[in-house]
XYZ file of C-alpha atoms in Angstrom:
475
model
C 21.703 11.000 -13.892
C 25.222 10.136 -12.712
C 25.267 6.392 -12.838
C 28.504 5.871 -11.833
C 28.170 3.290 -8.329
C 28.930 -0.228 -8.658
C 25.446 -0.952 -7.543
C 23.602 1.051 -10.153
C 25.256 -0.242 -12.845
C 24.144 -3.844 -11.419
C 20.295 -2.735 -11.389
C 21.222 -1.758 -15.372
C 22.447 -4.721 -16.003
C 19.186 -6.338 -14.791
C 16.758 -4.100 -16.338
C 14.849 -5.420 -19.287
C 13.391 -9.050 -17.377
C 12.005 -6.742 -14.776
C 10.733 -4.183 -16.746
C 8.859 -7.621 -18.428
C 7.678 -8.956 -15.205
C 6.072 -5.702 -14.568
C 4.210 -5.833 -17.827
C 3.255 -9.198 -17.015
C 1.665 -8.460 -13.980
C 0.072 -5.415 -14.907
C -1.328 -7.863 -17.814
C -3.242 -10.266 -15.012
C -4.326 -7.627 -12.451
C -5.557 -9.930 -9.505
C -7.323 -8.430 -6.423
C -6.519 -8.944 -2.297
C -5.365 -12.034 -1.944
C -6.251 -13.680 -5.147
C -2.987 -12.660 -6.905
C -2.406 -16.640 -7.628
C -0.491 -15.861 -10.922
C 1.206 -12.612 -9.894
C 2.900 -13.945 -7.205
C 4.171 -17.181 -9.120
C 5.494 -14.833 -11.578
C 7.398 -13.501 -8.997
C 8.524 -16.610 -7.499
C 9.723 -17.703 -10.734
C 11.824 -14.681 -10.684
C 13.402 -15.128 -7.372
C 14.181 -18.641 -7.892
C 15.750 -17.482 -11.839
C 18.227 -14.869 -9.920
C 19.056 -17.970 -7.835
C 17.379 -16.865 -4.294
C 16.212 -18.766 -1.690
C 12.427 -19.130 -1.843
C 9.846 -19.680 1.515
C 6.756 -19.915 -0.275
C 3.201 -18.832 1.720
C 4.811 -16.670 4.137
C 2.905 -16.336 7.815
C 0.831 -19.242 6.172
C -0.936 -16.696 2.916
C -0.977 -18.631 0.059
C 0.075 -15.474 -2.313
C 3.295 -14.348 -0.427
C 7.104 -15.372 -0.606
C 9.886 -14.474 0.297
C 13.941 -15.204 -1.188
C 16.994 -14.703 0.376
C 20.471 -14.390 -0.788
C 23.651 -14.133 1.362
C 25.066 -15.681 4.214
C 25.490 -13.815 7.961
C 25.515 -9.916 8.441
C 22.751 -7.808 8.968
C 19.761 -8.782 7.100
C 18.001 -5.679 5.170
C 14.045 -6.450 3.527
C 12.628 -4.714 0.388
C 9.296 -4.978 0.279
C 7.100 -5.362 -2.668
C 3.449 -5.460 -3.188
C 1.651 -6.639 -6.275
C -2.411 -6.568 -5.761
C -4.594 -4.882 -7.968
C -7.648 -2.741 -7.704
C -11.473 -3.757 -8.713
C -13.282 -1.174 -11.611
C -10.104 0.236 -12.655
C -9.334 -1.789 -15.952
C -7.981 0.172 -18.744
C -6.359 -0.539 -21.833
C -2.497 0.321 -21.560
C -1.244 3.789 -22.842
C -4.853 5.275 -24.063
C -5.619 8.823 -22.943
C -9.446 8.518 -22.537
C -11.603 5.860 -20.339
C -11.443 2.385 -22.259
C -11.952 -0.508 -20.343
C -10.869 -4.170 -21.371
C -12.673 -6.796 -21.493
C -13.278 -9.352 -18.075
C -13.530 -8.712 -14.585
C -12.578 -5.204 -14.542
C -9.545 -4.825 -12.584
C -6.864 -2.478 -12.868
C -3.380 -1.371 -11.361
C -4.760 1.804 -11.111
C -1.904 2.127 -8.276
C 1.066 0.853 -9.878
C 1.658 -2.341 -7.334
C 3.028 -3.916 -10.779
C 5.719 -1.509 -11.000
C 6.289 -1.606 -6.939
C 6.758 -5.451 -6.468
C 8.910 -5.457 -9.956
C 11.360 -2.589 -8.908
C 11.601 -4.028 -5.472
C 12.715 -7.546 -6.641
C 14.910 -5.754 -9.472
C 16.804 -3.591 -6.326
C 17.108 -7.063 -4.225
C 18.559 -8.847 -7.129
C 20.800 -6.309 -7.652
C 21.928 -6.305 -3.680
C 22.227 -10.293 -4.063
C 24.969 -9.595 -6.961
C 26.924 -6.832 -5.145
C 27.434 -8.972 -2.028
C 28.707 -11.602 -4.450
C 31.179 -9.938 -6.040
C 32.381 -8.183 -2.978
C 32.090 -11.558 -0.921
C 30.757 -9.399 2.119
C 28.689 -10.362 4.547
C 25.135 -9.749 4.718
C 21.799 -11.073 3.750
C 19.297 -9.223 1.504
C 15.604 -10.483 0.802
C 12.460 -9.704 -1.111
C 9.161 -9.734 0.980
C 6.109 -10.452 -1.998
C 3.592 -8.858 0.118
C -0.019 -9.489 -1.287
C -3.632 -7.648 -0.142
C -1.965 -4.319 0.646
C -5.121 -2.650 -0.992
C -7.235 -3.328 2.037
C -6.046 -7.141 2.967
C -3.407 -5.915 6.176
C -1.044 -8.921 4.299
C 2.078 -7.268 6.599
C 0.325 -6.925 9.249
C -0.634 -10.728 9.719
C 2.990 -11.495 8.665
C 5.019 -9.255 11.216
C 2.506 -10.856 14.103
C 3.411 -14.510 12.967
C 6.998 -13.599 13.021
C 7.998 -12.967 9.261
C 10.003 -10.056 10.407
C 11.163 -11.078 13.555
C 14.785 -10.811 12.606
C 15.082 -8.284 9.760
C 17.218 -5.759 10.623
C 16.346 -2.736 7.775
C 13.025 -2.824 5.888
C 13.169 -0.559 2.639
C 10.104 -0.839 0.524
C 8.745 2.317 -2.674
C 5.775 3.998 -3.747
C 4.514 5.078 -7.504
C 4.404 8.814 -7.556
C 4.359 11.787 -9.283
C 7.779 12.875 -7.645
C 10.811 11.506 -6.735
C 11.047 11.991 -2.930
C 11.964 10.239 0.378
C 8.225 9.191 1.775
C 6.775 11.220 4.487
C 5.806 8.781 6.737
C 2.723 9.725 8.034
C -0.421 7.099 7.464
C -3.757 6.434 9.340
C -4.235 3.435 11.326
C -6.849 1.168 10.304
C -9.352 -1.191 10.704
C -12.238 -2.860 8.883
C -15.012 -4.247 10.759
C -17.771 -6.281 9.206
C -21.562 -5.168 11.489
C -23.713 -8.183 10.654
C -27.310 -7.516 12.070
C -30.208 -9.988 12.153
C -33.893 -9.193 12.929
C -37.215 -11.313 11.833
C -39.145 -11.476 8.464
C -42.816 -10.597 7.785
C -45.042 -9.361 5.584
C -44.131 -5.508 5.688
C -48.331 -5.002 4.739
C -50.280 -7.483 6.466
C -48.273 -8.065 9.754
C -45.265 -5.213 10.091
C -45.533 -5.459 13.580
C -43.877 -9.131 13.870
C -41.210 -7.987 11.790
C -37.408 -6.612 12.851
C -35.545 -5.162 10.367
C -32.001 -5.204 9.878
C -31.779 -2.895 7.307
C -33.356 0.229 9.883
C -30.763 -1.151 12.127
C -28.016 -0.410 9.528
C -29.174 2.918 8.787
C -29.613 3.378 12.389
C -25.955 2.716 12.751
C -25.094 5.121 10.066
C -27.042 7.730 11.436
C -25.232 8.072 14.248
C -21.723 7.504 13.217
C -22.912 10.308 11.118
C -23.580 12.976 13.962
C -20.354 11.056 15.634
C -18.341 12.898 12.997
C -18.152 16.442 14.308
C -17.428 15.111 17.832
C -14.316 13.078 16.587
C -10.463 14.371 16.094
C -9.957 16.034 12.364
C -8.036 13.652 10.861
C -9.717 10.212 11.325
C -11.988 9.110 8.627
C -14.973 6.342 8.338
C -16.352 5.182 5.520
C -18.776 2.783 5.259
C -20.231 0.073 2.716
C -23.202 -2.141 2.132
C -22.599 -5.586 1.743
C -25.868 -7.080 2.076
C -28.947 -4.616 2.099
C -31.674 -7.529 3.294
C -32.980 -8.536 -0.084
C -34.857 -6.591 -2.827
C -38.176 -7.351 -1.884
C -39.699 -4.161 -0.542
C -43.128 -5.716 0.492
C -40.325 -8.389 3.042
C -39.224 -6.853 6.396
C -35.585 -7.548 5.750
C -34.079 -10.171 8.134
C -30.237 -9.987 7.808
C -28.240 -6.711 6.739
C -24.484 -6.303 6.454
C -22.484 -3.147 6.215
C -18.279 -2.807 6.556
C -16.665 -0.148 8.211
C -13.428 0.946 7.483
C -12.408 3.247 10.436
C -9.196 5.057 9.956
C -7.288 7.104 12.959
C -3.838 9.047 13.053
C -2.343 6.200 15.726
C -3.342 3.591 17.090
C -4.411 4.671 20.570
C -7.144 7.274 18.712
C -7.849 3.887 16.627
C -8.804 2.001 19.754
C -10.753 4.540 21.103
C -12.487 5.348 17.826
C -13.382 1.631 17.414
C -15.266 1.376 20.917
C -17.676 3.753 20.130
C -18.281 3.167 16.667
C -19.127 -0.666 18.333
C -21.529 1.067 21.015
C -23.298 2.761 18.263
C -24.074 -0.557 16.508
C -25.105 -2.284 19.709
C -26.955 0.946 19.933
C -28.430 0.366 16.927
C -29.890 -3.042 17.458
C -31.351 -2.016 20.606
C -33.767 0.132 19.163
C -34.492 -2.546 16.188
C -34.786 -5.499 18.733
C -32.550 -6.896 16.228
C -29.034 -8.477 17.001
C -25.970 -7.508 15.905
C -22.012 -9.180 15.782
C -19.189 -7.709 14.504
C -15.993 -9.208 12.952
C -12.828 -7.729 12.260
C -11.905 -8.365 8.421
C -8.214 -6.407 8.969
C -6.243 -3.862 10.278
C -3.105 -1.724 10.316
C -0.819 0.313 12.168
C 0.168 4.278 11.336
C 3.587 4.390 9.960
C 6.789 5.047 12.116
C 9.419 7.335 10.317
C 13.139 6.652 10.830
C 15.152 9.757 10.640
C 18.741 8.107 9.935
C 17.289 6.111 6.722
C 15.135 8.779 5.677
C 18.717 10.790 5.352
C 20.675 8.002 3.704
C 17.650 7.513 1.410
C 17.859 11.337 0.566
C 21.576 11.021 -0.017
C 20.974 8.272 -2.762
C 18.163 10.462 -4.266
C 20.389 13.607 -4.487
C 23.501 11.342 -5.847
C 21.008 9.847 -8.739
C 19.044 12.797 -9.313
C 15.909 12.796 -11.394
C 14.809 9.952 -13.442
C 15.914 10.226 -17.058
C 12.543 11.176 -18.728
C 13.293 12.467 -22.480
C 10.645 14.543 -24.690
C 8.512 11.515 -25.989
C 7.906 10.914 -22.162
C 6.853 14.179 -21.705
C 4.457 14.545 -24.368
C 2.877 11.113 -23.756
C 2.393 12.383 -20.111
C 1.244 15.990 -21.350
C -1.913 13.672 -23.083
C -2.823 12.196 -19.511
C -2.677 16.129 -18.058
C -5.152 17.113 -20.404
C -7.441 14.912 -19.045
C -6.913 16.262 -15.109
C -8.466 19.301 -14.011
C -6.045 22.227 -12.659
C -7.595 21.262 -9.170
C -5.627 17.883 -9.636
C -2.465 18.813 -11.202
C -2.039 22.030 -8.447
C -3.038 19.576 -5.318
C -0.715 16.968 -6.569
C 2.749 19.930 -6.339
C 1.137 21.315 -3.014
C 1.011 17.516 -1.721
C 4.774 17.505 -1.755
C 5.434 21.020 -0.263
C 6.533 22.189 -3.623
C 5.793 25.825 -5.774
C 2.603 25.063 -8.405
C 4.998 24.595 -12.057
C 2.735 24.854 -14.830
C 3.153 23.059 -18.147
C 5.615 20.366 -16.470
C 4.225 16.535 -17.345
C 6.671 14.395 -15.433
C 8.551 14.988 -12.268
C 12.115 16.871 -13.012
C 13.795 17.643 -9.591
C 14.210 15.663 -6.428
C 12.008 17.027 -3.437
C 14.380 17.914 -0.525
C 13.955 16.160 2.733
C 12.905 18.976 4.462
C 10.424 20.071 2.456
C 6.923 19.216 3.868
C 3.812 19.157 2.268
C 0.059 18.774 3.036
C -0.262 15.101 2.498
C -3.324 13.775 1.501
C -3.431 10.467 4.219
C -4.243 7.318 3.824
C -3.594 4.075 5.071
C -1.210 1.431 4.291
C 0.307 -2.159 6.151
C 3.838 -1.404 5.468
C 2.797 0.928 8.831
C 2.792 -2.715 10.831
C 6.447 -3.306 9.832
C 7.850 -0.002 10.756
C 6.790 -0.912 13.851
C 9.137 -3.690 14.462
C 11.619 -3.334 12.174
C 13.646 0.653 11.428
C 11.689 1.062 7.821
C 12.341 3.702 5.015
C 10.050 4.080 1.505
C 10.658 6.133 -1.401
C 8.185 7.782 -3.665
C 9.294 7.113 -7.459
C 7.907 8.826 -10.656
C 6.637 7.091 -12.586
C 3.047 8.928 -13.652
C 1.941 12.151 -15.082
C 2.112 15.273 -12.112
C -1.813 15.648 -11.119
C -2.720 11.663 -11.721
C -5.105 10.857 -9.131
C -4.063 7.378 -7.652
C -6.690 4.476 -7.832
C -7.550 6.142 -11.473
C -8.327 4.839 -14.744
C -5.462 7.304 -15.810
C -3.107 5.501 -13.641
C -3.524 2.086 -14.838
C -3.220 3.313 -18.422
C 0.401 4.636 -17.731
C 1.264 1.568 -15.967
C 3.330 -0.184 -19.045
C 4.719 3.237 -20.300
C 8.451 3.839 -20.755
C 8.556 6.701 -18.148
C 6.813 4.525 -15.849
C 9.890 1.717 -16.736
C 12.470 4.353 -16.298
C 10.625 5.167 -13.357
C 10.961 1.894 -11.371
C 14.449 1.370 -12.280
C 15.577 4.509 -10.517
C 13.579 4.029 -7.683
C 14.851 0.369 -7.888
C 18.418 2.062 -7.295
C 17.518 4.432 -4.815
C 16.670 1.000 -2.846
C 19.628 -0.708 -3.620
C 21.707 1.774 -2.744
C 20.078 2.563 0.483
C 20.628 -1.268 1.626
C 24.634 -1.186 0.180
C 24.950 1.850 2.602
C 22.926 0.041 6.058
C 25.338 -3.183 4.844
C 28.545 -1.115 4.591
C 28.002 1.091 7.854
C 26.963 -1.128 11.120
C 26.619 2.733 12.647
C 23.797 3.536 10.348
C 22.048 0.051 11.050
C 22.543 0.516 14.776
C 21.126 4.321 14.778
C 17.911 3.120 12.817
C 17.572 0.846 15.501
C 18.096 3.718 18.288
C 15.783 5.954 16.651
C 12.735 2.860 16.385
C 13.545 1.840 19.872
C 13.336 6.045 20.893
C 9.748 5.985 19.262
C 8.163 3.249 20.705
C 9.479 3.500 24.454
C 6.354 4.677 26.153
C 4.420 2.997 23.552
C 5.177 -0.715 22.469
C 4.116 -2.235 19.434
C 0.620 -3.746 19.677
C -0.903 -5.640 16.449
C -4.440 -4.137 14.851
C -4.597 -7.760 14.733
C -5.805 -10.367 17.341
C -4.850 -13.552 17.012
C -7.643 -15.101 16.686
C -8.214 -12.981 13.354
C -7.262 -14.764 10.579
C -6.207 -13.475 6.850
C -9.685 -12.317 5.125
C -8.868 -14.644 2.013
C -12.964 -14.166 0.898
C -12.733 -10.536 0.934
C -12.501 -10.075 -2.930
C -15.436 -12.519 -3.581
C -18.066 -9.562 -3.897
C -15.595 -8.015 -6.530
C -14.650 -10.784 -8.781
């Protein structure tokens, strides 16, 4: 790794405290919205590298927000720093063994994401210093990505209303420019309520709301074949009606998470996944509301980032990952089959390698893969601001993300060296949007292209409000 630029050498010099604060957090995993102690670790931080701090951002008590600078364009990193529920794992063991507590796990690295992208704003915050240039930078902590929509209640109260750049980083297996491609989302709570009775003596008084919620999954069932390849539902139980078989069940709950390439399929998608519940309570005689718990937008790419982000990543090259890395990693292969380790190179477009434990090249830009899509709410803020991730390695090639394998590897020193290059590949992707106003303004031209015939409306109603319960059933 040449690591020659002024701004790389400031990320260096910041290191070791961040590599700590990622420990720390991955130390007190803390689910959607509940990440009390996470995010005052990182506030501590910001206000320690001397930023300005806006504490519960858009009104959520677990995000901030610190700025540095004065005038100029104002460029965003984005970091996240929510855990997962059944994914706890003591740090650095090659075989299932949970800790003691709750159970939770960063079994998707969001200790290494928020850590790396407060390490790459600090580092910004110094360079504009010393070069007394205009220019503000800032770091977004962005709780509940893991199913909460945090960004996507923050860009519609305003918390990105005059950003300029947003640059925000994904663990990986690979070091690569992120294909942006996501499903838009939403979750929708189906609460149905019928009548008890004696299910022996008297059946025929009683409604039940738990045949309405297997009504409802019935059909969304035979909806599947009639509905466009890549959208997804999944479904949950939250409340089944009781555990009394000999009760007609009265109340029954089940979420749906219904996922769609863009938002128009979303909309569409949503309406008759609703007409199938109201469907369902028709035939129960029970009644049925539904409430919207979150949601989130598909993500817009922006071509001229995605290139200067690419230049940094070809300047930089791979992360420095020596022998000991490789053989710690080549213990968390062993315990992937060749099914995940194969999937994981054909994800990124790239030729299966065998034998190869840690990422060792950077993945060209053009170079496109068969990406296995989910959902995420940075997808809200590319929406409204020109927005540009990386993917950084720093996990074994073939880990399966939300894995037990994934937490373990979470404090390792590839997954360190890991962050801080991805932390520069940030860092220097906001020096060049500060240094050119020509790249700024083309990011702006290509969002602007992309959303002309079809403006930027939230997931999110207003009257929905932050799901700040949601992790109840989990803790």
């Amino acid at each position: 790794m040449r690591n020659t630029e002024e701004i790389w050498r400031l990320v260096d010099a910041k290191r070791d405290p961040f590599q700590d604060l990622s420990d720390r957090v991955w130390g007190m995993p803390e689910l959607a919205y509940t990440e009390t102690r996470s995010c005052a670790e990182h506030t501590e931080m910001l206000r320690q590298q001397g930023f300005r701090v806006t504490e519960k951002v858009a009104g959520i008590p677990t995000a901030v927000m610190g700025e540095a600078g004065e005038g100029g364009p104002v460029i965003a990193i984005l970091g996240e720093y929510d855990a997962l529920p059944g994914l706890s794992q003591e740090a650095g063991v090659a075989e299932p063994k949970p800790l003691p507590g709750p159970g939770f796990g960063h079994g998707c690295g969001h200790n290494l994401l928020g850590s790396a992208s407060l390490l790459a704003a600090a580092a910004v915050k110094d360079w504009l210093a010393a070069n007394n240039l205009p220019g503000r930078v800032r770091y977004y902590g962005c709780p509940a990505e893991e199913g909460g929509a945090a960004k996507g209640f923050m860009v519609r109260d305003g918390a990105f209303k005059d950003v300029d750049i947003a640059i925000s980083w994904h663990p990986a297996a690979f070091c690569a420019v992120n294909e942006p491609v996501s499903l838009a989302n939403t979750r929708i709570d189906f609460s149905f309520t019928g009548r008890a009775s004696h299910a022996a003596a008297a059946p025929h008084l009683g409604r039940s709301a738990l045949d309405a919620v297997e009504l409802m999954n019935v059909g969304v069932n035979y909806m599947r074949e009639h509905m466009p390849s890549d959208a997804r539902i999944h479904y949950a139980y939250l409340d089944a009606g009781g555990v009394a078989p000999n009760v007609v069940q009265p109340t029954a709950k089940v979420r749906y998470l219904i996922r769609a390439r863009d938002l128009v399929e979303l909309r569409a998608l949503i309406t008759r996944v609703r007409k199938i519940a109201d469907g369902a309570a028709l035939m129960t005689e029970t009644k049925v509301e539904a409430k919207v718990v979150s949601g989130v937008s598909n993500l817009l790419g922006n071509t001229p980032l995605e290139r200067a982000m690419q230049n940094n990543l070809d300047r930089l090259g791979p992360p420095p990952f020596d022998d000991l890395d490789r053989a710690r990693a080549a213990e968390f292969q062993a315990t992937l089959s060749d099914e995940d380790i194969s999937t994981a190179w054909r994800k990124m477009g790239l030729p299966v390698r065998k034998g190869v434990p840690l990422c060792d090249v950077i993945v060209p830009l053009e170079v496109k893969g068969a990406p296995m899509v989910g959902s995420t709410d940075v997808g809200d803020v590319s929406w409204v601001v020109p927005t540009v991730q990386a993917r950084g390695a720093t996990y074994a090639i073939g880990t399966p993300g939300h894995s037990w394998q994934l937490t373990a590897q979470g404090k390792l020193p590839a997954a360190h060296k890991g962050m801080i290059h991805v932390a520069k590949v940030m860092a220097g992707t906001a020096v060049d949007c500060l240094l050119d106003p020509g790249l700024v303004a083309a990011a702006k031209a290509d969002l602007a292209e992309r959303t002309k015939d079809n403006p930027y409306e939230p997931v999110l109603s207003p009257d929905v409000q932050p799901p700040f319960d949601m992790s109840k059933t989990a803790a």
